[in-house]
Amino acid sequence: MYFAQTVVSLAAAALVAFSPTAQAFTTACLYQEYKCGYSMVADYGYNNTELIAAVNKTSIIPPLSTIQLLQVLYRCEDAVGGIAGNSYCIAGCVDMRGRPEDDQCAL
Ligand SMILES: *[C@@H]1O[C@H](CO)[C@@H](O)[C@H](O)[C@H]1NC(C)=O
Ligand SMILES: *[C@@H]1O[C@H](CO)[C@@H](O)[C@H](O)[C@H]1NC(C)=O
């Protein structure tokens, strides 16, 4: 019994050691979903550093303030929580409750 438990904890330690870069979010976004910044923070636990990095990847979005980062529409680009800024919503980002994959910029 003791031996088996040791093997299990070693395996868990190895998984942690080999997982990709440390992430702060608590839940990975759904692959290919579009989501507002404020929902990324509230629903998934992404932090400002992660939102800035996502916006930085998208050259068409200029540097934004912390408040503006929350009004950016982000695209979930992989299954492990990677996000990229899709567009900055000048008139606000709209959380499409009930259709979680498709938040939109207000027109
Ligand atoms: C934000 O997330 C990054 C990982 O993506 C982490 O290194 C950093 O410490 C986090 N910052 C805060 C304030 O939690
Ligand atoms: C985003 O880009 C700005 C300006 O190029 C840079 O100062 C900042 O360190 C970058 N932040 C991240 C998290 O990549």
PDB file of C-alpha atoms and ligand atoms in Angstrom:
ATOM      1  CA  MET A   1       0.000   0.000   0.000  1.00  0.00           C
ATOM      2  CA  TYR A   2       2.676   2.436   1.031  1.00  0.00           C
ATOM      3  CA  PHE A   3       4.631   1.671  -2.120  1.00  0.00           C
ATOM      4  CA  ALA A   4       1.634   2.220  -4.395  1.00  0.00           C
ATOM      5  CA  GLN A   5       0.895   5.594  -2.814  1.00  0.00           C
ATOM      6  CA  THR A   6       4.485   6.688  -3.295  1.00  0.00           C
ATOM      7  CA  VAL A   7       4.307   5.850  -6.977  1.00  0.00           C
ATOM      8  CA  VAL A   8       1.102   7.854  -7.334  1.00  0.00           C
ATOM      9  CA  SER A   9       2.576  10.928  -5.681  1.00  0.00           C
ATOM     10  CA  LEU A  10       5.723  10.701  -7.782  1.00  0.00           C
ATOM     11  CA  ALA A  11       3.562  10.583 -10.908  1.00  0.00           C
ATOM     12  CA  ALA A  12       1.638  13.655  -9.739  1.00  0.00           C
ATOM     13  CA  ALA A  13       4.874  15.507  -9.054  1.00  0.00           C
ATOM     14  CA  ALA A  14       6.148  14.639 -12.527  1.00  0.00           C
ATOM     15  CA  LEU A  15       2.948  15.963 -14.098  1.00  0.00           C
ATOM     16  CA  VAL A  16       3.349  19.268 -12.303  1.00  0.00           C
ATOM     17  CA  ALA A  17       7.013  19.469 -13.292  1.00  0.00           C
ATOM     18  CA  PHE A  18       6.275  18.903 -16.976  1.00  0.00           C
ATOM     19  CA  SER A  19       3.163  21.040 -17.303  1.00  0.00           C
ATOM     20  CA  PRO A  20       3.599  24.089 -19.554  1.00  0.00           C
ATOM     21  CA  THR A  21       4.283  27.587 -18.225  1.00  0.00           C
ATOM     22  CA  ALA A  22       2.636  28.420 -14.923  1.00  0.00           C
ATOM     23  CA  GLN A  23      -0.816  29.922 -15.390  1.00  0.00           C
ATOM     24  CA  ALA A  24      -2.830  31.961 -12.944  1.00  0.00           C
ATOM     25  CA  PHE A  25      -6.318  31.209 -14.241  1.00  0.00           C
ATOM     26  CA  THR A  26      -8.358  28.662 -12.313  1.00  0.00           C
ATOM     27  CA  THR A  27     -10.321  27.246 -15.254  1.00  0.00           C
ATOM     28  CA  ALA A  28      -9.096  27.025 -18.840  1.00  0.00           C
ATOM     29  CA  CYS A  29     -11.318  28.747 -21.382  1.00  0.00           C
ATOM     30  CA  LEU A  30     -13.221  26.616 -23.899  1.00  0.00           C
ATOM     31  CA  TYR A  31     -11.310  26.141 -27.137  1.00  0.00           C
ATOM     32  CA  GLN A  32     -12.565  28.525 -29.859  1.00  0.00           C
ATOM     33  CA  GLU A  33     -14.857  30.490 -27.580  1.00  0.00           C
ATOM     34  CA  TYR A  34     -14.998  34.271 -27.673  1.00  0.00           C
ATOM     35  CA  LYS A  35     -15.267  35.911 -24.272  1.00  0.00           C
ATOM     36  CA  CYS A  36     -15.191  39.406 -22.761  1.00  0.00           C
ATOM     37  CA  GLY A  37     -12.257  40.370 -20.529  1.00  0.00           C
ATOM     38  CA  TYR A  38     -14.419  40.894 -17.457  1.00  0.00           C
ATOM     39  CA  SER A  39     -15.853  37.397 -17.843  1.00  0.00           C
ATOM     40  CA  MET A  40     -12.372  35.942 -18.346  1.00  0.00           C
ATOM     41  CA  VAL A  41     -11.501  37.396 -14.950  1.00  0.00           C
ATOM     42  CA  ALA A  42     -14.765  36.654 -13.138  1.00  0.00           C
ATOM     43  CA  ASP A  43     -15.554  33.217 -14.575  1.00  0.00           C
ATOM     44  CA  TYR A  44     -12.104  31.744 -15.170  1.00  0.00           C
ATOM     45  CA  GLY A  45      -9.727  33.705 -12.933  1.00  0.00           C
ATOM     46  CA  TYR A  46      -7.423  35.106 -15.618  1.00  0.00           C
ATOM     47  CA  ASN A  47      -5.294  37.973 -14.319  1.00  0.00           C
ATOM     48  CA  ASN A  48      -4.221  41.298 -15.771  1.00  0.00           C
ATOM     49  CA  THR A  49      -0.802  40.042 -16.783  1.00  0.00           C
ATOM     50  CA  GLU A  50      -2.437  37.310 -18.836  1.00  0.00           C
ATOM     51  CA  LEU A  51      -4.871  39.741 -20.466  1.00  0.00           C
ATOM     52  CA  ILE A  52      -2.035  42.136 -21.344  1.00  0.00           C
ATOM     53  CA  ALA A  53       0.015  39.294 -22.820  1.00  0.00           C
ATOM     54  CA  ALA A  54      -3.009  38.212 -24.912  1.00  0.00           C
ATOM     55  CA  VAL A  55      -3.550  41.746 -26.210  1.00  0.00           C
ATOM     56  CA  ASN A  56       0.177  42.087 -26.934  1.00  0.00           C
ATOM     57  CA  LYS A  57      -0.044  39.119 -29.289  1.00  0.00           C
ATOM     58  CA  THR A  58      -2.532  40.989 -31.450  1.00  0.00           C
ATOM     59  CA  SER A  59      -0.775  43.890 -33.099  1.00  0.00           C
ATOM     60  CA  ILE A  60      -3.992  45.641 -34.195  1.00  0.00           C
ATOM     61  CA  ILE A  61      -4.939  46.279 -30.561  1.00  0.00           C
ATOM     62  CA  PRO A  62      -3.010  49.236 -29.097  1.00  0.00           C
ATOM     63  CA  PRO A  63      -1.761  49.204 -25.485  1.00  0.00           C
ATOM     64  CA  LEU A  64      -4.787  49.522 -23.208  1.00  0.00           C
ATOM     65  CA  SER A  65      -5.505  50.585 -19.642  1.00  0.00           C
ATOM     66  CA  THR A  66      -6.522  48.033 -17.028  1.00  0.00           C
ATOM     67  CA  ILE A  67     -10.159  49.085 -17.372  1.00  0.00           C
ATOM     68  CA  GLN A  68     -10.046  48.816 -21.151  1.00  0.00           C
ATOM     69  CA  LEU A  69      -8.543  45.322 -20.971  1.00  0.00           C
ATOM     70  CA  LEU A  70     -11.828  44.138 -19.471  1.00  0.00           C
ATOM     71  CA  GLN A  71     -13.693  45.375 -22.581  1.00  0.00           C
ATOM     72  CA  VAL A  72     -11.587  43.388 -25.006  1.00  0.00           C
ATOM     73  CA  LEU A  73     -13.074  40.329 -26.695  1.00  0.00           C
ATOM     74  CA  TYR A  74     -10.643  37.426 -26.291  1.00  0.00           C
ATOM     75  CA  ARG A  75     -10.441  34.277 -28.365  1.00  0.00           C
ATOM     76  CA  CYS A  76      -9.585  30.987 -26.695  1.00  0.00           C
ATOM     77  CA  GLU A  77      -6.895  29.605 -28.958  1.00  0.00           C
ATOM     78  CA  ASP A  78      -6.162  26.165 -27.520  1.00  0.00           C
ATOM     79  CA  ALA A  79      -7.363  23.531 -25.064  1.00  0.00           C
ATOM     80  CA  VAL A  80      -4.976  24.527 -22.269  1.00  0.00           C
ATOM     81  CA  GLY A  81      -6.259  28.031 -21.635  1.00  0.00           C
ATOM     82  CA  GLY A  82      -4.289  30.056 -24.164  1.00  0.00           C
ATOM     83  CA  ILE A  83      -6.009  33.309 -25.098  1.00  0.00           C
ATOM     84  CA  ALA A  84      -5.381  36.024 -27.675  1.00  0.00           C
ATOM     85  CA  GLY A  85      -6.963  39.451 -27.899  1.00  0.00           C
ATOM     86  CA  ASN A  86      -9.472  39.474 -30.745  1.00  0.00           C
ATOM     87  CA  SER A  87     -10.713  43.053 -30.675  1.00  0.00           C
ATOM     88  CA  TYR A  88     -11.046  45.998 -28.336  1.00  0.00           C
ATOM     89  CA  CYS A  89     -14.730  46.866 -27.945  1.00  0.00           C
ATOM     90  CA  ILE A  90     -14.958  50.651 -28.061  1.00  0.00           C
ATOM     91  CA  ALA A  91     -18.668  50.606 -27.150  1.00  0.00           C
ATOM     92  CA  GLY A  92     -18.272  47.795 -24.606  1.00  0.00           C
ATOM     93  CA  CYS A  93     -18.097  44.022 -24.647  1.00  0.00           C
ATOM     94  CA  VAL A  94     -21.411  42.189 -24.295  1.00  0.00           C
ATOM     95  CA  ASP A  95     -21.646  38.971 -22.311  1.00  0.00           C
ATOM     96  CA  MET A  96     -24.081  36.765 -24.268  1.00  0.00           C
ATOM     97  CA  ARG A  97     -25.430  34.811 -21.307  1.00  0.00           C
ATOM     98  CA  GLY A  98     -26.804  31.474 -22.488  1.00  0.00           C
ATOM     99  CA  ARG A  99     -24.528  31.440 -25.506  1.00  0.00           C
ATOM    100  CA  PRO A 100     -21.212  31.358 -23.684  1.00  0.00           C
ATOM    101  CA  GLU A 101     -19.009  30.710 -26.704  1.00  0.00           C
ATOM    102  CA  ASP A 102     -19.997  33.889 -28.445  1.00  0.00           C
ATOM    103  CA  ASP A 103     -19.587  37.100 -26.504  1.00  0.00           C
ATOM    104  CA  GLN A 104     -19.632  40.144 -28.793  1.00  0.00           C
ATOM    105  CA  CYS A 105     -18.618  43.776 -29.016  1.00  0.00           C
ATOM    106  CA  ALA A 106     -21.545  46.182 -28.620  1.00  0.00           C
ATOM    107  CA  LEU A 107     -22.291  47.927 -31.915  1.00  0.00           C
TER     108      LEU A 107
HETATM  109  C1  LIG B   1      -0.761  36.296 -13.382  1.00  0.00           C
HETATM  110  O1  LIG B   1      -0.523  35.109 -14.106  1.00  0.00           O
HETATM  111  C2  LIG B   1       0.847  34.829 -14.385  1.00  0.00           C
HETATM  112  C3  LIG B   1       0.931  33.537 -15.166  1.00  0.00           C
HETATM  113  O2  LIG B   1       0.308  33.643 -16.381  1.00  0.00           O
HETATM  114  C4  LIG B   1       1.611  34.708 -13.077  1.00  0.00           C
HETATM  115  O3  LIG B   1       2.976  34.500 -13.367  1.00  0.00           O
HETATM  116  C5  LIG B   1       1.439  35.978 -12.276  1.00  0.00           C
HETATM  117  O4  LIG B   1       2.066  35.815 -11.027  1.00  0.00           O
HETATM  118  C6  LIG B   1      -0.031  36.287 -12.062  1.00  0.00           C
HETATM  119  N1  LIG B   1      -0.155  37.578 -11.401  1.00  0.00           N
HETATM  120  C7  LIG B   1      -0.911  37.763 -10.360  1.00  0.00           C
HETATM  121  C8  LIG B   1      -0.985  39.149  -9.830  1.00  0.00           C
HETATM  122  O5  LIG B   1      -1.555  36.847  -9.842  1.00  0.00           O
HETATM  123  C1  LIG B   2       3.123  44.100 -23.538  1.00  0.00           C
HETATM  124  O1  LIG B   2       3.730  45.027 -24.409  1.00  0.00           O
HETATM  125  C2  LIG B   2       4.256  46.155 -23.730  1.00  0.00           C
HETATM  126  C3  LIG B   2       4.732  47.146 -24.790  1.00  0.00           C
HETATM  127  O2  LIG B   2       5.408  46.492 -25.807  1.00  0.00           O
HETATM  128  C4  LIG B   2       5.380  45.701 -22.805  1.00  0.00           C
HETATM  129  O3  LIG B   2       5.911  46.800 -22.105  1.00  0.00           O
HETATM  130  C5  LIG B   2       4.800  44.709 -21.812  1.00  0.00           C
HETATM  131  O4  LIG B   2       5.841  44.190 -20.987  1.00  0.00           O
HETATM  132  C6  LIG B   2       4.113  43.573 -22.509  1.00  0.00           C
HETATM  133  N1  LIG B   2       3.443  42.788 -21.491  1.00  0.00           N
HETATM  134  C7  LIG B   2       3.324  41.467 -21.541  1.00  0.00           C
HETATM  135  C8  LIG B   2       2.639  40.817 -20.374  1.00  0.00           C
HETATM  136  O5  LIG B   2       3.712  40.785 -22.482  1.00  0.00           O
END
